[in-house]
CSV table of C-alpha atoms in Angstrom, one decimal:
chain,number,residue,atom,x,y,z
A,981,UNK,CA,-64.0,21.8,-66.9
A,982,UNK,CA,-61.5,23.9,-65.0
A,983,UNK,CA,-58.0,22.5,-64.8
A,984,UNK,CA,-55.4,23.3,-62.2
A,985,UNK,CA,-51.6,23.5,-62.6
A,986,UNK,CA,-51.4,20.2,-60.7
A,987,UNK,CA,-53.4,18.5,-63.4
A,988,UNK,CA,-51.0,19.6,-66.0
A,989,UNK,CA,-48.0,18.5,-63.8
A,990,UNK,CA,-49.7,15.1,-63.4
A,991,UNK,CA,-50.0,14.7,-67.2
A,992,UNK,CA,-46.4,15.6,-67.7
A,993,UNK,CA,-45.3,13.0,-65.1
A,994,UNK,CA,-47.4,10.5,-67.0
A,995,UNK,CA,-45.6,11.5,-70.2
A,996,UNK,CA,-42.2,10.8,-68.6
A,997,UNK,CA,-43.4,7.4,-67.4
A,998,UNK,CA,-44.8,6.6,-70.8
A,999,UNK,CA,-41.4,7.4,-72.4
A,1000,UNK,CA,-39.6,5.3,-69.8
A,1001,UNK,CA,-41.5,2.1,-70.7
A,1002,UNK,CA,-41.5,2.8,-74.4
A,1003,UNK,CA,-45.3,3.4,-74.9
A,1004,UNK,CA,-44.9,5.8,-77.8
A,1005,UNK,CA,-48.7,5.9,-78.6
A,1006,UNK,CA,-49.6,7.0,-75.1
A,1007,UNK,CA,-46.7,9.5,-75.0
A,1008,UNK,CA,-47.9,11.0,-78.2
A,1009,UNK,CA,-51.5,11.3,-77.0
A,1010,UNK,CA,-50.4,12.9,-73.7
A,1011,UNK,CA,-48.1,15.4,-75.5
A,1012,UNK,CA,-50.9,16.5,-77.8
A,1013,UNK,CA,-53.3,16.9,-74.8
A,1014,UNK,CA,-50.8,19.0,-72.9
A,1015,UNK,CA,-50.1,21.2,-75.9
A,1016,UNK,CA,-53.9,21.7,-76.5
A,1017,UNK,CA,-54.5,22.8,-72.8
A,1018,UNK,CA,-51.4,25.1,-72.8
A,1019,UNK,CA,-52.6,26.6,-76.1
A,1020,UNK,CA,-56.1,27.2,-74.6
A,1021,UNK,CA,-54.5,28.9,-71.6
A,1022,UNK,CA,-52.5,31.2,-73.9
A,1023,UNK,CA,-55.5,32.1,-76.0
A,1024,UNK,CA,-57.5,32.9,-72.9
A,1025,UNK,CA,-54.6,35.1,-71.6
A,1026,UNK,CA,-55.3,33.9,-68.1
A,1027,UNK,CA,-52.9,35.4,-65.6
A,1028,UNK,CA,-53.8,33.0,-62.8
A,1029,UNK,CA,-52.6,29.7,-64.2
A,1030,UNK,CA,-54.0,27.7,-61.3
A,1031,UNK,CA,-57.4,27.3,-63.2
A,1032,UNK,CA,-58.1,26.8,-66.8
A,1033,UNK,CA,-61.6,26.2,-68.3
A,1034,UNK,CA,-61.4,23.2,-70.5
A,1035,UNK,CA,-64.9,21.7,-69.9
A,1036,UNK,CA,-65.1,20.0,-73.3
A,1037,UNK,CA,-62.2,17.7,-72.5
A,1038,UNK,CA,-63.5,16.6,-69.0
A,1039,UNK,CA,-64.4,13.1,-70.1
A,1040,UNK,CA,-61.2,12.7,-72.0
A,1041,UNK,CA,-59.1,13.8,-69.0
A,1042,UNK,CA,-60.8,11.3,-66.7
A,1043,UNK,CA,-59.9,8.6,-69.2
A,1044,UNK,CA,-56.3,9.9,-69.2
A,1045,UNK,CA,-56.1,9.8,-65.4
A,1046,UNK,CA,-57.3,6.3,-65.4
A,1047,UNK,CA,-54.7,5.5,-68.1
A,1048,UNK,CA,-52.0,7.1,-65.9
A,1049,UNK,CA,-53.0,4.9,-63.0
A,1050,UNK,CA,-52.8,1.8,-65.2
A,1051,UNK,CA,-49.5,3.0,-66.6
A,1052,UNK,CA,-48.0,3.3,-63.1
A,1053,UNK,CA,-49.1,-0.2,-62.3
A,1054,UNK,CA,-47.7,-1.5,-65.6
A,1055,UNK,CA,-44.4,0.3,-65.0
A,1056,UNK,CA,-44.0,-1.2,-61.5
A,1057,UNK,CA,-44.9,-4.7,-62.9
A,1058,UNK,CA,-42.4,-4.4,-65.7
A,1059,UNK,CA,-39.6,-3.2,-63.4
A,1060,UNK,CA,-40.4,-6.1,-61.1
A,1061,UNK,CA,-40.2,-8.6,-64.0
A,1062,UNK,CA,-36.9,-7.2,-65.2
A,1063,UNK,CA,-35.4,-7.5,-61.7
A,1064,UNK,CA,-36.7,-11.0,-61.3
A,1065,UNK,CA,-35.4,-11.9,-64.8
A,1066,UNK,CA,-32.0,-10.4,-64.0
A,1067,UNK,CA,-31.8,-12.3,-60.7
A,1068,UNK,CA,-32.6,-15.6,-62.4
A,1069,UNK,CA,-30.0,-14.9,-65.1
A,1070,UNK,CA,-27.3,-14.1,-62.5
A,1071,UNK,CA,-28.1,-17.3,-60.6
A,1072,UNK,CA,-27.9,-19.4,-63.8
A,1073,UNK,CA,-24.6,-17.7,-64.8
A,1074,UNK,CA,-23.0,-17.8,-61.4
A,1075,UNK,CA,-24.1,-21.2,-60.0
A,1076,UNK,CA,-23.6,-24.6,-61.6
A,1077,UNK,CA,-26.6,-26.4,-63.0
A,1078,UNK,CA,-28.1,-29.0,-60.7
A,1079,UNK,CA,-28.3,-32.4,-62.5
A,1080,UNK,CA,-31.5,-34.3,-61.7
A,1081,UNK,CA,-31.5,-37.8,-60.4
A,1082,UNK,CA,-31.3,-40.6,-63.0
A,1083,UNK,CA,-33.2,-43.9,-62.5
A,1084,UNK,CA,-29.9,-45.8,-62.4
A,1085,UNK,CA,-27.7,-45.3,-59.4
A,1086,UNK,CA,-24.4,-43.6,-60.4
A,1087,UNK,CA,-21.1,-45.4,-59.8
A,1088,UNK,CA,-19.4,-44.8,-56.5
A,1089,UNK,CA,-15.8,-43.7,-55.9
A,1090,UNK,CA,-14.7,-45.5,-52.7
A,1091,UNK,CA,-11.7,-46.3,-50.7
A,1092,UNK,CA,-10.6,-49.9,-50.1
A,1093,UNK,CA,-10.7,-50.2,-46.3
A,1094,UNK,CA,-13.9,-51.9,-45.1
A,1095,UNK,CA,-16.1,-50.3,-42.5
A,1096,UNK,CA,-18.9,-47.7,-42.4
A,1097,UNK,CA,-19.9,-46.0,-45.6
A,1098,UNK,CA,-20.6,-42.3,-45.3
A,1099,UNK,CA,-22.2,-40.9,-48.5
A,1100,UNK,CA,-23.6,-37.5,-49.3
A,1101,UNK,CA,-27.3,-37.4,-48.1
A,1102,UNK,CA,-29.5,-38.3,-51.0
A,1103,UNK,CA,-31.6,-35.1,-50.7
A,1104,UNK,CA,-28.6,-32.9,-50.4
A,1105,UNK,CA,-26.5,-34.5,-53.1
A,1106,UNK,CA,-28.9,-33.1,-55.6
A,1107,UNK,CA,-29.6,-29.7,-54.0
A,1108,UNK,CA,-26.5,-28.8,-52.1
A,1109,UNK,CA,-23.7,-30.4,-54.1
A,1110,UNK,CA,-24.4,-28.9,-57.6
A,1111,UNK,CA,-23.0,-30.3,-60.8
A,1112,UNK,CA,-20.6,-28.1,-62.8
A,1113,UNK,CA,-21.7,-29.3,-66.2
A,1114,UNK,CA,-25.1,-28.5,-67.7
A,1115,UNK,CA,-27.6,-31.3,-68.6
A,1116,UNK,CA,-26.8,-32.9,-71.8
A,1117,UNK,CA,-29.0,-34.3,-74.5
A,1118,UNK,CA,-28.5,-37.9,-75.7
A,1119,UNK,CA,-26.8,-36.5,-78.8
A,1120,UNK,CA,-24.4,-34.4,-76.7
A,1121,UNK,CA,-23.7,-37.1,-74.2
A,1122,UNK,CA,-21.4,-38.9,-76.6
A,1123,UNK,CA,-19.3,-35.7,-77.3
A,1124,UNK,CA,-16.2,-35.0,-75.3
A,1125,UNK,CA,-16.6,-32.7,-72.3
A,1126,UNK,CA,-15.1,-29.3,-72.9
A,1127,UNK,CA,-12.8,-28.2,-70.1
A,1128,UNK,CA,-13.3,-24.6,-69.0
A,1129,UNK,CA,-10.2,-22.5,-68.5
A,1130,UNK,CA,-9.7,-21.6,-64.8
A,1131,UNK,CA,-10.3,-18.1,-63.8
A,1132,UNK,CA,-7.1,-16.1,-63.0
A,1133,UNK,CA,-7.3,-14.6,-59.5
A,1134,UNK,CA,-5.0,-12.8,-57.1
A,1135,UNK,CA,-5.6,-15.5,-54.4
A,1136,UNK,CA,-7.5,-18.8,-54.6
A,1137,UNK,CA,-10.8,-18.3,-52.6
A,1138,UNK,CA,-11.1,-20.2,-49.4
A,1139,UNK,CA,-14.1,-22.2,-50.6
A,1140,UNK,CA,-12.2,-23.5,-53.6
A,1141,UNK,CA,-9.2,-24.2,-51.5
A,1142,UNK,CA,-11.2,-26.4,-49.1
A,1143,UNK,CA,-12.9,-28.3,-51.9
A,1144,UNK,CA,-9.5,-28.9,-53.6
A,1145,UNK,CA,-8.2,-30.3,-50.3
A,1146,UNK,CA,-11.2,-32.6,-50.1
A,1147,UNK,CA,-10.7,-33.8,-53.7
A,1148,UNK,CA,-7.0,-34.5,-53.0
A,1149,UNK,CA,-7.9,-36.3,-49.9
A,1150,UNK,CA,-10.4,-38.5,-51.7
A,1151,UNK,CA,-7.8,-39.3,-54.4
A,1152,UNK,CA,-5.2,-40.4,-52.0
A,1153,UNK,CA,-4.9,-44.1,-51.1
A,1154,UNK,CA,-4.6,-43.7,-47.4
A,1155,UNK,CA,-7.0,-41.5,-45.5
A,1156,UNK,CA,-5.9,-41.1,-42.0
A,1157,UNK,CA,-8.2,-39.9,-39.3
A,1158,UNK,CA,-5.8,-37.1,-38.6
A,1159,UNK,CA,-6.0,-35.9,-42.2
A,1160,UNK,CA,-9.8,-35.8,-41.9
A,1161,UNK,CA,-9.7,-33.9,-38.6
A,1162,UNK,CA,-7.2,-31.4,-40.0
A,1163,UNK,CA,-9.5,-30.6,-43.0
A,1164,UNK,CA,-12.6,-30.4,-40.7
A,1165,UNK,CA,-10.7,-28.0,-38.5
A,1166,UNK,CA,-9.8,-25.8,-41.5
A,1167,UNK,CA,-13.5,-25.7,-42.6
A,1168,UNK,CA,-14.7,-24.7,-39.1
A,1169,UNK,CA,-12.0,-22.0,-38.9
A,1170,UNK,CA,-13.0,-20.7,-42.3
A,1171,UNK,CA,-16.7,-20.4,-41.2
A,1172,UNK,CA,-15.7,-18.8,-37.9
A,1173,UNK,CA,-13.4,-16.2,-39.6
A,1174,UNK,CA,-16.1,-15.6,-42.3
A,1175,UNK,CA,-13.8,-16.6,-45.0
A,1176,UNK,CA,-16.6,-18.7,-46.3
A,1177,UNK,CA,-20.1,-17.2,-46.0
A,1178,UNK,CA,-23.6,-18.1,-47.1
A,1179,UNK,CA,-23.5,-15.6,-49.9
A,1180,UNK,CA,-20.7,-17.5,-51.7
A,1181,UNK,CA,-21.6,-19.9,-54.5
A,1182,UNK,CA,-20.1,-23.0,-53.0
A,1183,UNK,CA,-21.1,-22.5,-49.4
A,1184,UNK,CA,-23.5,-25.4,-49.4
A,1185,UNK,CA,-20.9,-27.7,-51.0
A,1186,UNK,CA,-18.5,-27.0,-48.2
A,1187,UNK,CA,-21.3,-27.6,-45.7
A,1188,UNK,CA,-21.9,-31.0,-47.2
A,1189,UNK,CA,-18.2,-31.8,-47.0
A,1190,UNK,CA,-18.2,-30.7,-43.4
A,1191,UNK,CA,-21.1,-33.1,-42.6
A,1192,UNK,CA,-19.2,-36.0,-44.2
A,1193,UNK,CA,-16.1,-35.3,-42.2
A,1194,UNK,CA,-18.0,-34.9,-39.0
A,1195,UNK,CA,-19.5,-38.4,-39.4
A,1196,UNK,CA,-16.2,-39.8,-40.5
A,1197,UNK,CA,-14.2,-38.4,-37.5
A,1198,UNK,CA,-16.8,-39.5,-35.0
A,1199,UNK,CA,-16.7,-43.1,-36.2
A,1200,UNK,CA,-14.8,-45.8,-34.5
A,1201,UNK,CA,-12.6,-48.0,-36.6
A,1202,UNK,CA,-12.0,-47.9,-40.4
A,1203,UNK,CA,-14.2,-45.6,-42.4
A,1204,UNK,CA,-15.1,-45.7,-46.1
A,1205,UNK,CA,-16.2,-42.3,-47.5
A,1206,UNK,CA,-18.4,-42.8,-50.5
A,1207,UNK,CA,-19.2,-40.0,-53.1
A,1208,UNK,CA,-20.9,-40.6,-56.4
A,1209,UNK,CA,-18.8,-40.5,-59.5
A,1210,UNK,CA,-20.9,-37.6,-60.8
A,1211,UNK,CA,-20.5,-35.5,-57.7
A,1212,UNK,CA,-16.7,-36.3,-57.6
A,1213,UNK,CA,-16.3,-35.0,-61.2
A,1214,UNK,CA,-18.2,-31.8,-60.2
A,1215,UNK,CA,-16.0,-31.3,-57.2
A,1216,UNK,CA,-12.9,-31.7,-59.3
A,1217,UNK,CA,-14.2,-29.0,-61.7
A,1218,UNK,CA,-14.8,-26.6,-58.8
A,1219,UNK,CA,-11.3,-27.4,-57.4
A,1220,UNK,CA,-9.7,-26.4,-60.8
A,1221,UNK,CA,-12.0,-23.4,-61.5
A,1222,UNK,CA,-9.5,-20.9,-60.1
A,1223,UNK,CA,-5.8,-20.3,-60.9
A,1224,UNK,CA,-3.6,-17.8,-59.1
A,1225,UNK,CA,-2.1,-15.1,-61.4
A,1226,UNK,CA,1.5,-16.1,-62.1
A,1227,UNK,CA,2.6,-12.5,-61.5
A,1228,UNK,CA,1.0,-12.6,-58.1
A,1229,UNK,CA,2.7,-15.9,-57.3
A,1230,UNK,CA,6.2,-14.6,-58.2
A,1231,UNK,CA,5.6,-11.3,-56.4
A,1232,UNK,CA,4.6,-13.2,-53.3
A,1233,UNK,CA,7.9,-15.2,-53.5
A,1234,UNK,CA,9.7,-11.9,-54.0
A,1235,UNK,CA,8.2,-10.4,-50.9
A,1236,UNK,CA,9.1,-13.5,-48.9
A,1237,UNK,CA,12.7,-13.1,-49.9
A,1238,UNK,CA,12.7,-9.4,-49.1
A,1239,UNK,CA,11.5,-9.8,-45.6
A,1240,UNK,CA,14.0,-12.6,-44.7
A,1241,UNK,CA,16.7,-11.6,-42.3
A,1242,UNK,CA,19.3,-13.1,-44.6
A,1243,UNK,CA,18.4,-12.8,-48.3
A,1244,UNK,CA,19.3,-16.1,-50.0
A,1245,UNK,CA,21.3,-15.3,-53.2
A,1246,UNK,CA,20.6,-18.7,-54.7
A,1247,UNK,CA,16.9,-18.4,-54.3
A,1248,UNK,CA,17.0,-14.8,-55.7
A,1249,UNK,CA,18.8,-16.1,-58.8
A,1250,UNK,CA,16.4,-19.0,-59.2
A,1251,UNK,CA,13.3,-16.7,-58.9
A,1252,UNK,CA,14.9,-14.2,-61.4
A,1253,UNK,CA,15.3,-17.0,-63.9
A,1254,UNK,CA,11.7,-18.1,-63.5
A,1255,UNK,CA,10.5,-14.5,-64.0
A,1256,UNK,CA,12.8,-14.0,-67.0
A,1257,UNK,CA,11.4,-17.2,-68.7
A,1258,UNK,CA,7.8,-16.1,-67.9
A,1259,UNK,CA,8.4,-12.7,-69.5
A,1260,UNK,CA,10.1,-14.2,-72.6
A,1261,UNK,CA,7.5,-16.9,-73.2
A,1262,UNK,CA,4.6,-14.5,-72.7
A,1263,UNK,CA,3.2,-16.2,-69.6
A,1264,UNK,CA,3.2,-12.7,-68.0
A,1265,UNK,CA,2.0,-10.2,-70.6
A,1266,UNK,CA,2.0,-6.4,-70.6
A,1267,UNK,CA,-1.7,-6.3,-70.0
A,1268,UNK,CA,-1.2,-8.2,-66.7
A,1269,UNK,CA,-2.3,-6.0,-63.7
A,1270,UNK,CA,1.1,-6.5,-62.0
A,1271,UNK,CA,3.4,-6.4,-65.1
A,1272,UNK,CA,5.3,-3.3,-64.0
A,1273,UNK,CA,5.8,-4.6,-60.5
A,1274,UNK,CA,7.1,-7.9,-61.8
A,1275,UNK,CA,9.6,-6.1,-64.1
A,1276,UNK,CA,10.8,-4.0,-61.1
A,1277,UNK,CA,11.1,-7.0,-58.9
A,1278,UNK,CA,13.1,-8.8,-61.7
A,1279,UNK,CA,15.5,-5.8,-61.8
A,1280,UNK,CA,16.1,-5.9,-58.1
A,1281,UNK,CA,16.6,-9.6,-58.0
A,1282,UNK,CA,19.4,-9.3,-60.7
A,1283,UNK,CA,21.0,-6.5,-58.6
A,1284,UNK,CA,21.6,-9.0,-55.8
A,1285,UNK,CA,19.8,-6.9,-53.1
A,1286,UNK,CA,16.1,-6.3,-52.4
A,1287,UNK,CA,15.1,-3.2,-50.5
A,1288,UNK,CA,11.4,-2.3,-50.5
A,1289,UNK,CA,10.0,1.2,-50.4
A,1290,UNK,CA,6.5,2.6,-49.8
A,1291,UNK,CA,5.9,3.1,-53.5
A,1292,UNK,CA,6.6,-0.5,-54.2
A,1293,UNK,CA,4.2,-1.6,-51.4
A,1294,UNK,CA,1.3,0.6,-52.4
A,1295,UNK,CA,-1.7,-1.6,-53.4
A,1296,UNK,CA,0.2,-4.9,-53.3
A,1297,UNK,CA,-0.7,-6.1,-49.8
A,1298,UNK,CA,-3.6,-8.0,-51.3
A,1299,UNK,CA,-1.2,-10.3,-53.1
A,1300,UNK,CA,0.1,-11.7,-49.8
A,1301,UNK,CA,-1.9,-14.3,-48.1
A,1302,UNK,CA,-3.6,-12.9,-44.9
A,1303,UNK,CA,-1.2,-10.0,-45.0
A,1304,UNK,CA,1.7,-12.1,-43.5
A,1305,UNK,CA,4.2,-11.6,-46.3
A,1306,UNK,CA,4.5,-7.8,-45.6
A,1307,UNK,CA,4.4,-8.2,-41.8
A,1308,UNK,CA,8.2,-8.0,-41.5
A,1309,UNK,CA,8.8,-5.1,-43.8
A,1310,UNK,CA,10.0,-1.9,-42.2
A,1311,UNK,CA,9.3,1.7,-43.4
A,1312,UNK,CA,11.0,4.7,-41.8
A,1313,UNK,CA,9.1,7.8,-40.7
A,1314,UNK,CA,10.8,9.9,-43.4
A,1315,UNK,CA,9.4,7.6,-46.1
A,1316,UNK,CA,5.9,7.9,-44.7
A,1317,UNK,CA,6.2,11.7,-44.4
A,1318,UNK,CA,7.1,12.0,-48.1
A,1319,UNK,CA,4.3,9.6,-49.2
A,1320,UNK,CA,1.8,11.5,-51.3
A,1321,UNK,CA,-1.8,11.0,-50.5
A,1322,UNK,CA,-4.3,11.5,-53.3
A,1323,UNK,CA,-7.4,13.5,-52.3
A,1324,UNK,CA,-10.4,14.4,-54.3
A,1325,UNK,CA,-10.2,18.1,-53.5
A,1326,UNK,CA,-13.7,18.8,-52.4
A,1327,UNK,CA,-14.7,22.5,-52.2
A,1328,UNK,CA,-17.5,24.6,-50.7
A,1329,UNK,CA,-20.2,22.9,-48.6
A,1330,UNK,CA,-19.0,19.4,-49.3
A,1331,UNK,CA,-15.5,20.1,-48.0
A,1332,UNK,CA,-17.1,21.8,-44.9
A,1333,UNK,CA,-19.4,18.8,-44.5
A,1334,UNK,CA,-17.0,15.9,-45.2
A,1335,UNK,CA,-13.5,17.3,-45.2
A,1336,UNK,CA,-10.6,16.7,-47.6
A,1337,UNK,CA,-11.6,13.2,-48.6
A,1338,UNK,CA,-9.0,10.7,-50.0
A,1339,UNK,CA,-9.6,8.5,-53.0
A,1340,UNK,CA,-11.1,5.9,-52.8
A,1341,UNK,CA,-13.4,6.2,-49.8
A,1342,UNK,CA,-16.3,4.3,-48.2
A,1343,UNK,CA,-19.2,6.1,-46.6
A,1344,UNK,CA,-22.3,5.0,-44.6
A,1345,UNK,CA,-25.5,7.1,-44.5
A,1346,UNK,CA,-28.3,6.1,-42.1
A,1347,UNK,CA,-31.5,7.6,-40.6
A,1348,UNK,CA,-35.2,7.2,-40.1
A,1349,UNK,CA,-37.6,7.1,-43.1
A,1350,UNK,CA,-38.6,10.5,-44.6
A,1351,UNK,CA,-35.6,12.4,-43.1
A,1352,UNK,CA,-33.9,13.1,-46.4
A,1353,UNK,CA,-31.3,10.3,-46.8
A,1354,UNK,CA,-32.0,9.8,-50.5
A,1355,UNK,CA,-32.1,13.6,-51.2
A,1356,UNK,CA,-28.7,14.0,-49.5
A,1357,UNK,CA,-27.3,11.0,-51.5
A,1358,UNK,CA,-28.6,12.3,-54.8
A,1359,UNK,CA,-27.2,15.7,-54.2
A,1360,UNK,CA,-23.8,14.2,-53.3
A,1361,UNK,CA,-24.0,11.9,-56.4
A,1362,UNK,CA,-24.7,15.0,-58.5
A,1363,UNK,CA,-21.6,16.8,-57.1
A,1364,UNK,CA,-19.4,13.8,-57.7
A,1365,UNK,CA,-20.7,13.2,-61.3
A,1366,UNK,CA,-20.2,16.8,-62.3
A,1367,UNK,CA,-16.7,17.0,-60.9
A,1368,UNK,CA,-14.9,13.7,-60.3
A,1369,UNK,CA,-16.1,10.8,-62.4
A,1370,UNK,CA,-18.7,8.3,-63.4
A,1371,UNK,CA,-21.5,7.5,-60.8
A,1372,UNK,CA,-23.8,4.5,-60.5
A,1373,UNK,CA,-26.9,5.0,-58.2
A,1374,UNK,CA,-28.5,1.7,-57.2
A,1375,UNK,CA,-32.0,2.7,-56.1
A,1376,UNK,CA,-33.3,-0.7,-54.7
A,1377,UNK,CA,-36.2,1.1,-53.0
A,1378,UNK,CA,-37.6,3.6,-55.5
A,1379,UNK,CA,-36.4,2.6,-58.9
A,1380,UNK,CA,-39.1,3.1,-61.5
A,1381,UNK,CA,-41.4,5.0,-59.1
A,1382,UNK,CA,-42.9,8.5,-59.5
A,1383,UNK,CA,-41.2,9.5,-56.3
A,1384,UNK,CA,-37.7,8.9,-57.7
A,1385,UNK,CA,-38.6,10.7,-60.9
A,1386,UNK,CA,-39.8,13.7,-58.9
A,1387,UNK,CA,-36.6,13.8,-56.9
A,1388,UNK,CA,-34.5,13.7,-60.0
A,1389,UNK,CA,-36.5,16.5,-61.6
A,1390,UNK,CA,-36.5,18.6,-58.4
A,1391,UNK,CA,-32.7,18.4,-58.1
A,1392,UNK,CA,-32.0,18.7,-61.8
A,1393,UNK,CA,-29.4,15.9,-61.5
A,1394,UNK,CA,-26.4,15.6,-63.9
A,1395,UNK,CA,-27.4,13.6,-67.0
A,1396,UNK,CA,-24.5,11.1,-66.7
A,1397,UNK,CA,-25.6,9.5,-63.5
A,1398,UNK,CA,-26.6,5.9,-64.2
A,1399,UNK,CA,-29.6,4.5,-62.2
A,1400,UNK,CA,-30.3,0.8,-61.7
A,1401,UNK,CA,-32.7,-1.3,-59.6
A,1402,UNK,CA,-30.1,-3.8,-58.4
A,1403,UNK,CA,-26.3,-3.8,-58.1
A,1404,UNK,CA,-24.5,-5.5,-61.0
A,1405,UNK,CA,-21.7,-8.0,-60.4
A,1406,UNK,CA,-19.1,-5.8,-62.2
A,1407,UNK,CA,-18.9,-2.1,-61.1
A,1408,UNK,CA,-15.3,-1.6,-62.1
A,1409,UNK,CA,-16.3,1.0,-64.8
A,1410,UNK,CA,-17.7,3.4,-62.1
A,1411,UNK,CA,-15.7,5.8,-59.9
A,1412,UNK,CA,-18.5,6.0,-57.3
A,1413,UNK,CA,-21.3,3.5,-56.4
A,1414,UNK,CA,-24.3,4.4,-54.3
A,1415,UNK,CA,-26.5,1.6,-52.9
A,1416,UNK,CA,-29.9,2.9,-51.6
A,1417,UNK,CA,-30.4,0.9,-49.4
A,1418,UNK,CA,-28.3,-2.2,-48.6
A,1419,UNK,CA,-31.2,-3.6,-46.6
A,1420,UNK,CA,-33.5,-3.6,-49.6
A,1421,UNK,CA,-30.6,-4.7,-52.0
A,1422,UNK,CA,-29.8,-7.6,-49.6
A,1423,UNK,CA,-26.2,-6.7,-49.4
A,1424,UNK,CA,-24.4,-8.0,-46.3
A,1425,UNK,CA,-21.1,-6.6,-44.8
A,1426,UNK,CA,-19.2,-9.5,-46.3
A,1427,UNK,CA,-20.4,-8.9,-49.8
A,1428,UNK,CA,-19.8,-5.1,-49.4
A,1429,UNK,CA,-16.2,-5.7,-48.4
A,1430,UNK,CA,-15.7,-8.2,-51.2
A,1431,UNK,CA,-16.9,-5.5,-53.7
A,1432,UNK,CA,-14.5,-3.0,-52.2
A,1433,UNK,CA,-11.6,-5.4,-52.4
A,1434,UNK,CA,-12.4,-6.3,-56.0
A,1435,UNK,CA,-12.7,-2.6,-57.1
A,1436,UNK,CA,-9.9,-0.9,-55.4
A,1437,UNK,CA,-10.3,2.4,-57.4
A,1438,UNK,CA,-14.1,2.7,-56.7
A,1439,UNK,CA,-15.6,4.6,-53.8
A,1440,UNK,CA,-18.8,3.2,-52.2
A,1441,UNK,CA,-21.6,5.0,-50.5
A,1442,UNK,CA,-24.0,2.7,-48.5
A,1443,UNK,CA,-27.4,3.8,-47.3
A,1444,UNK,CA,-28.8,1.9,-44.3
A,1445,UNK,CA,-32.3,1.9,-42.8
A,1446,UNK,CA,-32.7,2.9,-39.2
A,1447,UNK,CA,-34.6,1.5,-36.2
A,1448,UNK,CA,-37.2,3.6,-34.3
A,1449,UNK,CA,-34.4,4.4,-31.8
A,1450,UNK,CA,-32.4,6.0,-34.6
A,1451,UNK,CA,-29.7,3.3,-34.9
A,1452,UNK,CA,-29.0,1.7,-38.2
A,1453,UNK,CA,-30.1,-1.9,-39.0
A,1454,UNK,CA,-27.5,-4.5,-39.5
A,1455,UNK,CA,-24.0,-5.3,-38.3
A,1456,UNK,CA,-21.8,-2.9,-36.5
A,1457,UNK,CA,-19.1,-3.7,-39.0
A,1458,UNK,CA,-20.7,-1.2,-41.4
A,1459,UNK,CA,-19.4,1.7,-39.3
A,1460,UNK,CA,-16.2,0.0,-38.4
A,1461,UNK,CA,-15.3,-0.4,-42.1
A,1462,UNK,CA,-16.4,3.0,-43.3
A,1463,UNK,CA,-14.2,6.0,-43.7
A,1464,UNK,CA,-17.2,8.4,-43.3
A,1465,UNK,CA,-20.4,8.0,-41.2
A,1466,UNK,CA,-23.3,10.3,-41.8
A,1467,UNK,CA,-26.5,10.3,-39.6
A,1468,UNK,CA,-29.6,12.1,-40.7
A,1469,UNK,CA,-31.9,12.9,-37.8
A,1470,UNK,CA,-35.7,13.6,-37.6
A,1471,UNK,CA,-35.0,17.4,-38.1
A,1472,UNK,CA,-33.4,16.6,-41.5
A,1473,UNK,CA,-30.0,17.5,-40.1
A,1474,UNK,CA,-27.1,15.4,-41.4
A,1475,UNK,CA,-24.0,15.0,-39.2
A,1476,UNK,CA,-20.8,13.6,-40.7
A,1477,UNK,CA,-17.8,12.2,-38.8
A,1478,UNK,CA,-14.9,10.2,-39.9
A,1479,UNK,CA,-11.2,10.1,-40.9
A,1480,UNK,CA,-11.3,13.4,-42.8
A,1481,UNK,CA,-13.2,15.6,-40.3
A,1482,UNK,CA,-16.9,16.3,-40.4
A,1483,UNK,CA,-19.6,18.9,-40.1
A,1484,UNK,CA,-23.4,19.4,-40.3
A,1485,UNK,CA,-25.9,20.5,-42.9
A,1486,UNK,CA,-29.7,20.6,-43.1
A,1487,UNK,CA,-30.6,18.5,-46.2
A,1488,UNK,CA,-33.6,20.7,-47.3
A,1489,UNK,CA,-31.9,24.0,-46.7
A,1490,UNK,CA,-28.9,23.3,-48.9
A,1491,UNK,CA,-28.8,25.6,-51.9
A,1492,UNK,CA,-26.4,25.5,-54.9
A,1493,UNK,CA,-25.1,22.1,-53.6
A,1494,UNK,CA,-23.3,21.4,-56.8
A,1495,UNK,CA,-21.1,24.4,-56.6
């Protein structure tokens, strides 16, 4: 039989796939087959490598081709199973375990006033109001419950804050209708401003609380709110699951004092004493993310005068709730002029295309299918990996497929680029994260912004699918929140615009892109 160069290329691709899934036996067989055919070519001294006469192996090649097809299916299935397993693990680790109904009714925690009883809906109390503790065996039931340490955070999340207010309200002796209305208003405001979204772990819990409060506030006369003892314990666990960093709390107080028209010397002295005690007792340690800032604040408090500068404010606005604490701080033009902006220092075609980009940045790439979005992204990822840091490429659409393997081989990408099928929860170890595409990865704008806020030193490049009209799918906030917007049209021309300038390039005409 005569073999073409395409047949050999196909066998080599199959060899790559076999190695990827760890099928050593098939990989060895393919390697030997390729070596035998190439040796036959060399012996025949054929100048035209498009055709090689290997008729004796015809039957064997047909079997190998069939094996290749089965291998591709096996690879896709294995990738799918790994993704499904990962998703299940993440759900189990991030969400509380739901406790099944017992035959006996749990005890109720109720208020004294007589009137209507508003309990969690029976169908929802099991599915929407999850329990924090896992199911216990009869032997474990008698053991004391281990209290988990609260997670240290910059700011208590709105969902936990709401649940904490509800728990405190339920624990109080008198529940006025006004207090219920105020909490209901806070929940509706949090939903409206998207401080609590469906992607958050306790969204359904807050929705249940909202339903209870709606019924309670619409009722005439005294109201008795009833929540099972089990659900109340779980709500208390959620309410105490987060604890604000002590360093962030003290810095917030420090900024409040700094922006006051008249700086209160007594309050400054009292705050300085608290910080001094926290530092001595080790409540704020050297590995705390704001240790240096706390030390600097302590020094200024002792001096008796607080005057903030641009360096002190850099990266600290997230400490202040809703940005209010820094609202009154004044910075003169000279200070701003002398502020140093860190740029990546792009060169060559990437500087012409994107400009002198600052670090970190966010970027959106969108266009119709088959226009070269992924090729452009992979070329950019290669440039960043070779010159500026560690790159994660989340290929939600093509991971594990022969098409992605071919693109990686065609572009000869840098070996340190890490590929994944889905986006991990923790991306702090990476300098640049590509998500191709957010539509397939099921990442909404709210989650993207949360990832950016939690990883202030990481740059994000989001790929979006486009409609037939050429517009991207999804919220307009993708472009509003991006520093750079790149559109790839049907002629494979990429056009960039944004805060650092912009230019054009034809994706498939770019040569020496890494230089």
